[in-house]
Structure formats: C-alpha cells, structure tokens
C-alpha cells in the first residue's frame, strides 16, 4: 500500500491511496477540495487520472475538502462514500449538486466504526471533533498494513487516539503554531474557532497525538493541512521530529501546491 497528498491546506485537500493484491489494484481518493480541472492535473502529476479512481471518500462538507467531488463521481461513475450528516449538509447547499440530482446508485453512507471493503482497501472511518455536521476521518488497510489520515480536528479525544493505534503510517494535521496564530491579524472570532475544541490541531497538539500513537512498527509520519499564514513547515516538522527522535529534515510536509510524494508502506 502507498499514499500521497495531492495538496493540503485551506486552499484544498486531497489524498490518494493505492493498494494491490496480486493482479488487482485499487485507488481511493480521500477528499477532493479542488476544481475538476485542477484535481485532474494533480492526479496526472501523481501518475493517475479520474478514470483510475475506484472510490471517493469525503471526510466532511467544508469547501476545501468537497470541491468537485460530486461532479467528479457523477461524471466518471465513481462510488462516493461519506457520512449521512455530511451528505445532508451537502444536499442543503444551493450551489452544490443536490441529493435529487446525484445518482443514488453511486452514494454509500457510512458511520463511525463501520468497516467497508473497497477492492484491495478496507476503510474504517472514525468520528472526530470538528465544526462540521458529521465529520469522519479514516483508517485504511490492505490487510497487512494500516494508514491513518487525520487532517481536521480540534483535539485528539480518546476515541481518535484509539482509532489510530498500530498504524504503520500517519498523515497528521499540523495546522498552526499557537504563537503565530495568536499574534496574527485574524479576527478574534476566527482565532477562537481555530484554537477551540472543534477547530484545528496545533503543532504541539499534533505532537501529543503522535506520542500517544508511537509504536515500533510506525514507519512514516507526514505533516499536513498547514496554515499558510500561521505555521511554517520547519516548525511542524520539528514538533513531530522531537517525538520521533529524528531530524526534522526527514519529516515530509504536505504543501498546498505540491502535496507530497508517494510514500510506500513496507
């Protein structure tokens, strides 16, 4: 199994996961926070295309995660997985394809803790504290290795920590440096939202979550969803490296423009 980020940040998020079993192969797109043209360009950069996708999973309804997902799924006949709350939130938006317009044969609703087999990838979503209707993040497995993807949460509650135990790789939100955020020109209300229990993880909080998930089989940790204004890649990498006992230089940081390269789980 391998994964890459196609781009991560407030301007759009998407991750690609691929697993193979013998002659079969499955590609799962997690979130789709770009226009169809931009997403296609980013997929091509990763050696893929919309036609290669076997499923789409949407974590929640915020624009930097939903993007063109409904149009992409409908146009290329790709199964779309999400929570009932996320689907309800999307259906209520006048500027998005409504439930009545979307082919119900493509829609798959899933809930916290429910497993599903998507070809060579098994998914197990888990609920997270974030300011959305029913946000779910994801643990993916090929039967031998597991990947945890978690990019939007205000704090790492016990159930989140439990869901990530034993993963061989983590794509982990490091949204902001608290000092930079507090000193920024953001309105006080936005600062409170980001710093709140249903906002986003700071570098320090991400490091605490990582510490709670450490085990000898953890191979890869990627920092993701960095704020362009209130964080720096070097700060995020240093926070995670301090927990792992390694040089910050070896911590990949998914950027908004380029995401991060393919990472293979062995």
Coordinates of C-alpha atoms in Angstrom, one line a residue:
X1 CA 0.0 0.0 0.0
X2 CA 1.2 3.5 -0.7
X3 CA -0.2 7.0 -0.4
X4 CA 0.4 10.6 -1.5
X5 CA -1.0 14.0 -0.9
X6 CA -2.2 15.9 -3.9
X7 CA -2.3 19.1 -1.9
X8 CA -3.1 20.1 1.7
X9 CA -4.1 23.3 3.3
X10 CA -7.0 25.8 3.5
X11 CA -6.9 26.1 -0.3
X12 CA -7.8 22.5 -0.9
X13 CA -7.1 19.0 0.3
X14 CA -6.9 15.6 -1.5
X15 CA -5.0 12.4 -0.8
X16 CA -4.6 9.3 -2.9
X17 CA -4.2 5.8 -1.6
X18 CA -3.4 2.8 -3.7
X19 CA -3.2 -0.9 -2.7
X20 CA -2.6 -4.0 -4.7
X21 CA -3.2 -7.7 -4.2
X22 CA -1.6 -9.8 -6.9
X23 CA -3.1 -8.7 -10.2
X24 CA -5.7 -6.3 -8.8
X25 CA -5.2 -2.7 -7.7
X26 CA -7.4 -0.1 -6.0
X27 CA -7.2 3.6 -5.9
X28 CA -9.1 5.6 -3.3
X29 CA -9.3 9.4 -3.3
X30 CA -9.8 10.9 0.2
X31 CA -11.3 14.4 -0.1
X32 CA -11.5 16.4 -3.3
X33 CA -11.0 20.1 -2.4
X34 CA -10.2 21.3 -5.9
X35 CA -11.9 22.1 -9.2
X36 CA -12.2 19.2 -11.6
X37 CA -9.5 20.6 -13.9
X38 CA -7.1 21.2 -11.0
X39 CA -7.7 17.8 -9.5
X40 CA -7.1 16.1 -12.9
X41 CA -3.8 18.0 -13.2
X42 CA -2.7 16.9 -9.7
X43 CA -3.8 13.3 -10.3
X44 CA -1.8 13.3 -13.5
X45 CA 1.2 14.5 -11.6
X46 CA 0.9 11.5 -9.4
X47 CA 0.6 9.2 -12.3
X48 CA -3.2 8.7 -12.1
X49 CA -6.4 10.1 -13.6
X50 CA -10.1 10.3 -12.7
X51 CA -10.7 7.2 -14.7
X52 CA -8.3 5.3 -12.5
X53 CA -10.2 6.0 -9.3
X54 CA -12.2 3.2 -7.7
X55 CA -13.8 5.2 -4.9
X56 CA -14.0 8.7 -3.3
X57 CA -14.3 9.3 0.4
X58 CA -15.3 12.7 1.7
X59 CA -14.4 13.5 5.3
X60 CA -16.8 16.5 5.7
X61 CA -18.6 19.2 3.9
X62 CA -16.2 22.1 4.1
X63 CA -15.2 23.6 0.7
X64 CA -11.5 22.8 0.9
X65 CA -12.5 19.1 1.2
X66 CA -15.6 18.7 -1.0
X67 CA -14.5 20.7 -4.1
X68 CA -15.6 18.9 -7.3
X69 CA -16.4 15.6 -5.6
X70 CA -20.0 15.3 -6.6
X71 CA -19.4 16.2 -10.2
X72 CA -16.3 14.0 -10.4
X73 CA -18.2 11.0 -9.0
X74 CA -21.1 11.5 -11.3
X75 CA -19.1 12.2 -14.5
X76 CA -16.8 9.2 -14.0
X77 CA -19.3 6.9 -12.3
X78 CA -17.1 6.6 -9.1
X79 CA -18.7 5.4 -5.9
X80 CA -18.9 8.2 -3.3
X81 CA -18.6 7.4 0.4
X82 CA -19.4 9.8 3.2
X83 CA -21.4 10.2 6.4
X84 CA -25.1 10.8 6.5
X85 CA -24.5 14.1 8.2
X86 CA -22.1 15.2 5.5
X87 CA -24.4 14.2 2.8
X88 CA -27.3 16.1 4.4
X89 CA -25.1 19.2 4.7
X90 CA -24.1 19.0 1.0
X91 CA -27.7 18.4 -0.1
X92 CA -28.8 21.6 1.7
X93 CA -26.3 23.8 -0.2
X94 CA -27.9 25.6 -3.2
X95 CA -24.7 25.8 -5.1
X96 CA -23.9 22.1 -5.0
X97 CA -25.5 19.2 -6.8
X98 CA -28.4 18.2 -4.6
X99 CA -29.3 14.7 -3.5
X100 CA -32.1 14.7 -6.1
X101 CA -29.5 15.4 -8.9
X102 CA -26.9 12.9 -7.7
X103 CA -27.3 9.3 -8.8
X104 CA -28.2 7.3 -5.7
X105 CA -26.5 4.2 -7.1
X106 CA -23.2 6.0 -6.6
X107 CA -23.8 7.1 -3.0
X108 CA -22.7 5.0 0.0
X109 CA -23.3 6.3 3.5
X110 CA -21.1 5.0 6.3
X111 CA -20.8 5.8 10.0
X112 CA -18.2 5.9 12.8
X113 CA -16.6 2.5 13.3
X114 CA -18.2 0.8 10.3
X115 CA -15.8 -1.1 8.1
X116 CA -16.2 -1.4 4.3
X117 CA -14.1 -3.2 1.7
X118 CA -13.3 -1.1 -1.4
X119 CA -11.5 -3.6 -3.6
X120 CA -8.0 -4.0 -2.1
X121 CA -8.5 -1.3 0.5
X122 CA -10.5 -1.7 3.7
X123 CA -11.7 1.5 5.3
X124 CA -12.8 2.1 8.9
X125 CA -13.9 5.7 9.4
X126 CA -13.9 7.3 12.9
X127 CA -15.6 10.4 14.3
X128 CA -13.6 13.5 15.1
X129 CA -14.3 16.7 16.9
X130 CA -14.6 19.3 14.2
X131 CA -17.1 22.0 13.3
X132 CA -19.0 20.1 10.7
X133 CA -22.2 18.0 10.6
X134 CA -20.8 14.5 11.0
X135 CA -17.0 14.5 10.2
X136 CA -15.3 11.2 9.7
X137 CA -11.6 10.6 9.2
X138 CA -10.1 7.4 8.0
X139 CA -8.1 4.4 8.8
X140 CA -7.2 2.4 5.7
X141 CA -5.7 -1.1 5.5
X142 CA -4.6 -3.6 2.8
X143 CA -4.8 -6.5 5.3
X144 CA -1.2 -6.2 6.4
X145 CA -0.5 -2.5 6.9
X146 CA -2.6 0.4 8.1
X147 CA -2.6 4.1 7.3
X148 CA -4.3 6.8 9.4
X149 CA -5.4 10.1 7.8
X150 CA -6.5 12.9 10.1
X151 CA -6.5 16.4 8.8
X152 CA -9.2 18.4 10.6
X153 CA -9.9 18.1 14.3
X154 CA -9.9 20.4 17.3
X155 CA -8.4 18.0 19.8
X156 CA -7.4 14.3 20.0
X157 CA -10.0 12.7 22.1
X158 CA -9.6 9.1 23.4
X159 CA -11.6 7.6 20.6
X160 CA -9.4 9.2 17.9
X161 CA -6.2 8.1 19.7
X162 CA -7.6 4.6 19.9
X163 CA -8.6 4.6 16.2
X164 CA -5.0 5.3 15.2
X165 CA -3.3 2.7 17.3
X166 CA -1.0 0.3 15.4
X167 CA -0.9 2.3 12.1
X168 CA 2.3 1.9 10.0
X169 CA 1.8 5.4 8.6
X170 CA 0.1 8.7 9.6
X171 CA -0.9 11.7 7.6
X172 CA -1.4 14.1 10.5
X173 CA -2.7 17.7 10.8
X174 CA -0.3 20.3 12.0
X175 CA -2.4 23.3 11.3
X176 CA -0.8 26.1 13.2
X177 CA 1.8 27.4 15.6
X178 CA -0.1 28.8 18.5
X179 CA 2.2 31.8 19.0
X180 CA 2.0 32.7 15.3
X181 CA -1.8 32.4 15.3
X182 CA -2.3 34.5 18.4
X183 CA -0.1 37.2 17.0
X184 CA -1.7 37.1 13.6
X185 CA -4.2 39.6 12.2
X186 CA -7.0 37.1 12.2
X187 CA -10.3 38.3 13.8
X188 CA -10.7 37.2 17.4
X189 CA -13.7 35.0 16.4
X190 CA -11.6 33.1 13.9
X191 CA -8.8 32.6 16.3
X192 CA -11.2 31.2 18.9
X193 CA -12.6 28.8 16.3
X194 CA -9.2 27.5 15.2
X195 CA -8.0 27.2 18.8
X196 CA -11.3 25.7 20.0
X197 CA -12.1 22.0 20.8
X198 CA -13.7 21.7 17.4
X199 CA -11.2 23.7 15.3
X200 CA -7.7 22.5 14.2
X201 CA -4.7 20.9 15.7
X202 CA -1.6 23.0 16.6
X203 CA 1.9 21.6 16.1
X204 CA 2.1 20.9 19.8
X205 CA -1.2 19.1 19.9
X206 CA -0.2 17.1 16.8
X207 CA 3.0 16.1 18.6
X208 CA 1.0 14.9 21.6
X209 CA -1.3 12.8 19.4
X210 CA 1.7 11.3 17.7
X211 CA 3.3 10.5 21.0
X212 CA 0.1 8.6 22.0
X213 CA 0.3 6.5 18.8
X214 CA 4.0 5.6 18.9
X215 CA 5.0 2.0 18.4
X216 CA 7.9 0.1 16.9
X217 CA 6.0 -0.5 13.6
X218 CA 5.3 3.1 12.8
X219 CA 7.3 3.8 9.6
X220 CA 6.1 7.1 8.2
X221 CA 4.6 10.3 9.5
X222 CA 3.6 13.2 7.2
X223 CA 2.6 16.6 8.4
X224 CA -0.5 18.0 6.6
X225 CA -3.0 20.9 6.5
X226 CA -0.5 23.6 7.5
X227 CA -1.9 27.1 7.7
X228 CA -0.1 29.3 5.1
X229 CA -0.3 32.3 7.5
X230 CA 0.1 30.8 10.9
X231 CA 2.6 28.0 10.5
X232 CA 5.9 27.1 8.9
X233 CA 7.0 23.7 7.5
X234 CA 10.1 23.8 9.7
X235 CA 8.1 24.3 12.8
X236 CA 5.7 21.5 12.1
X237 CA 8.5 19.1 11.2
X238 CA 10.4 20.0 14.3
X239 CA 7.4 19.3 16.6
X240 CA 6.9 15.8 15.1
X241 CA 10.6 15.0 14.9
X242 CA 11.0 15.8 18.6
X243 CA 8.6 13.0 19.4
X244 CA 10.1 10.5 16.9
X245 CA 13.7 11.3 17.9
X246 CA 14.8 12.1 14.4
X247 CA 16.0 15.0 12.3
X248 CA 13.2 17.4 11.2
X249 CA 14.7 17.1 7.7
X250 CA 13.3 13.5 7.3
X251 CA 9.7 14.5 8.1
X252 CA 7.7 15.1 4.9
X253 CA 5.4 18.1 4.9
X254 CA 2.5 18.1 2.5
X255 CA 2.2 21.5 0.9
X256 CA -0.7 23.3 -0.6
X257 CA 0.8 23.5 -4.1
X258 CA 2.6 20.1 -4.4
X259 CA 1.2 17.9 -1.7
X260 CA 3.8 15.2 -1.0
X261 CA 5.3 12.4 -3.0
X262 CA 4.2 8.8 -2.9
X263 CA 5.1 7.0 0.4
X264 CA 5.2 3.2 0.4
X265 CA 4.4 1.1 3.4
X266 CA 6.6 -2.0 3.6

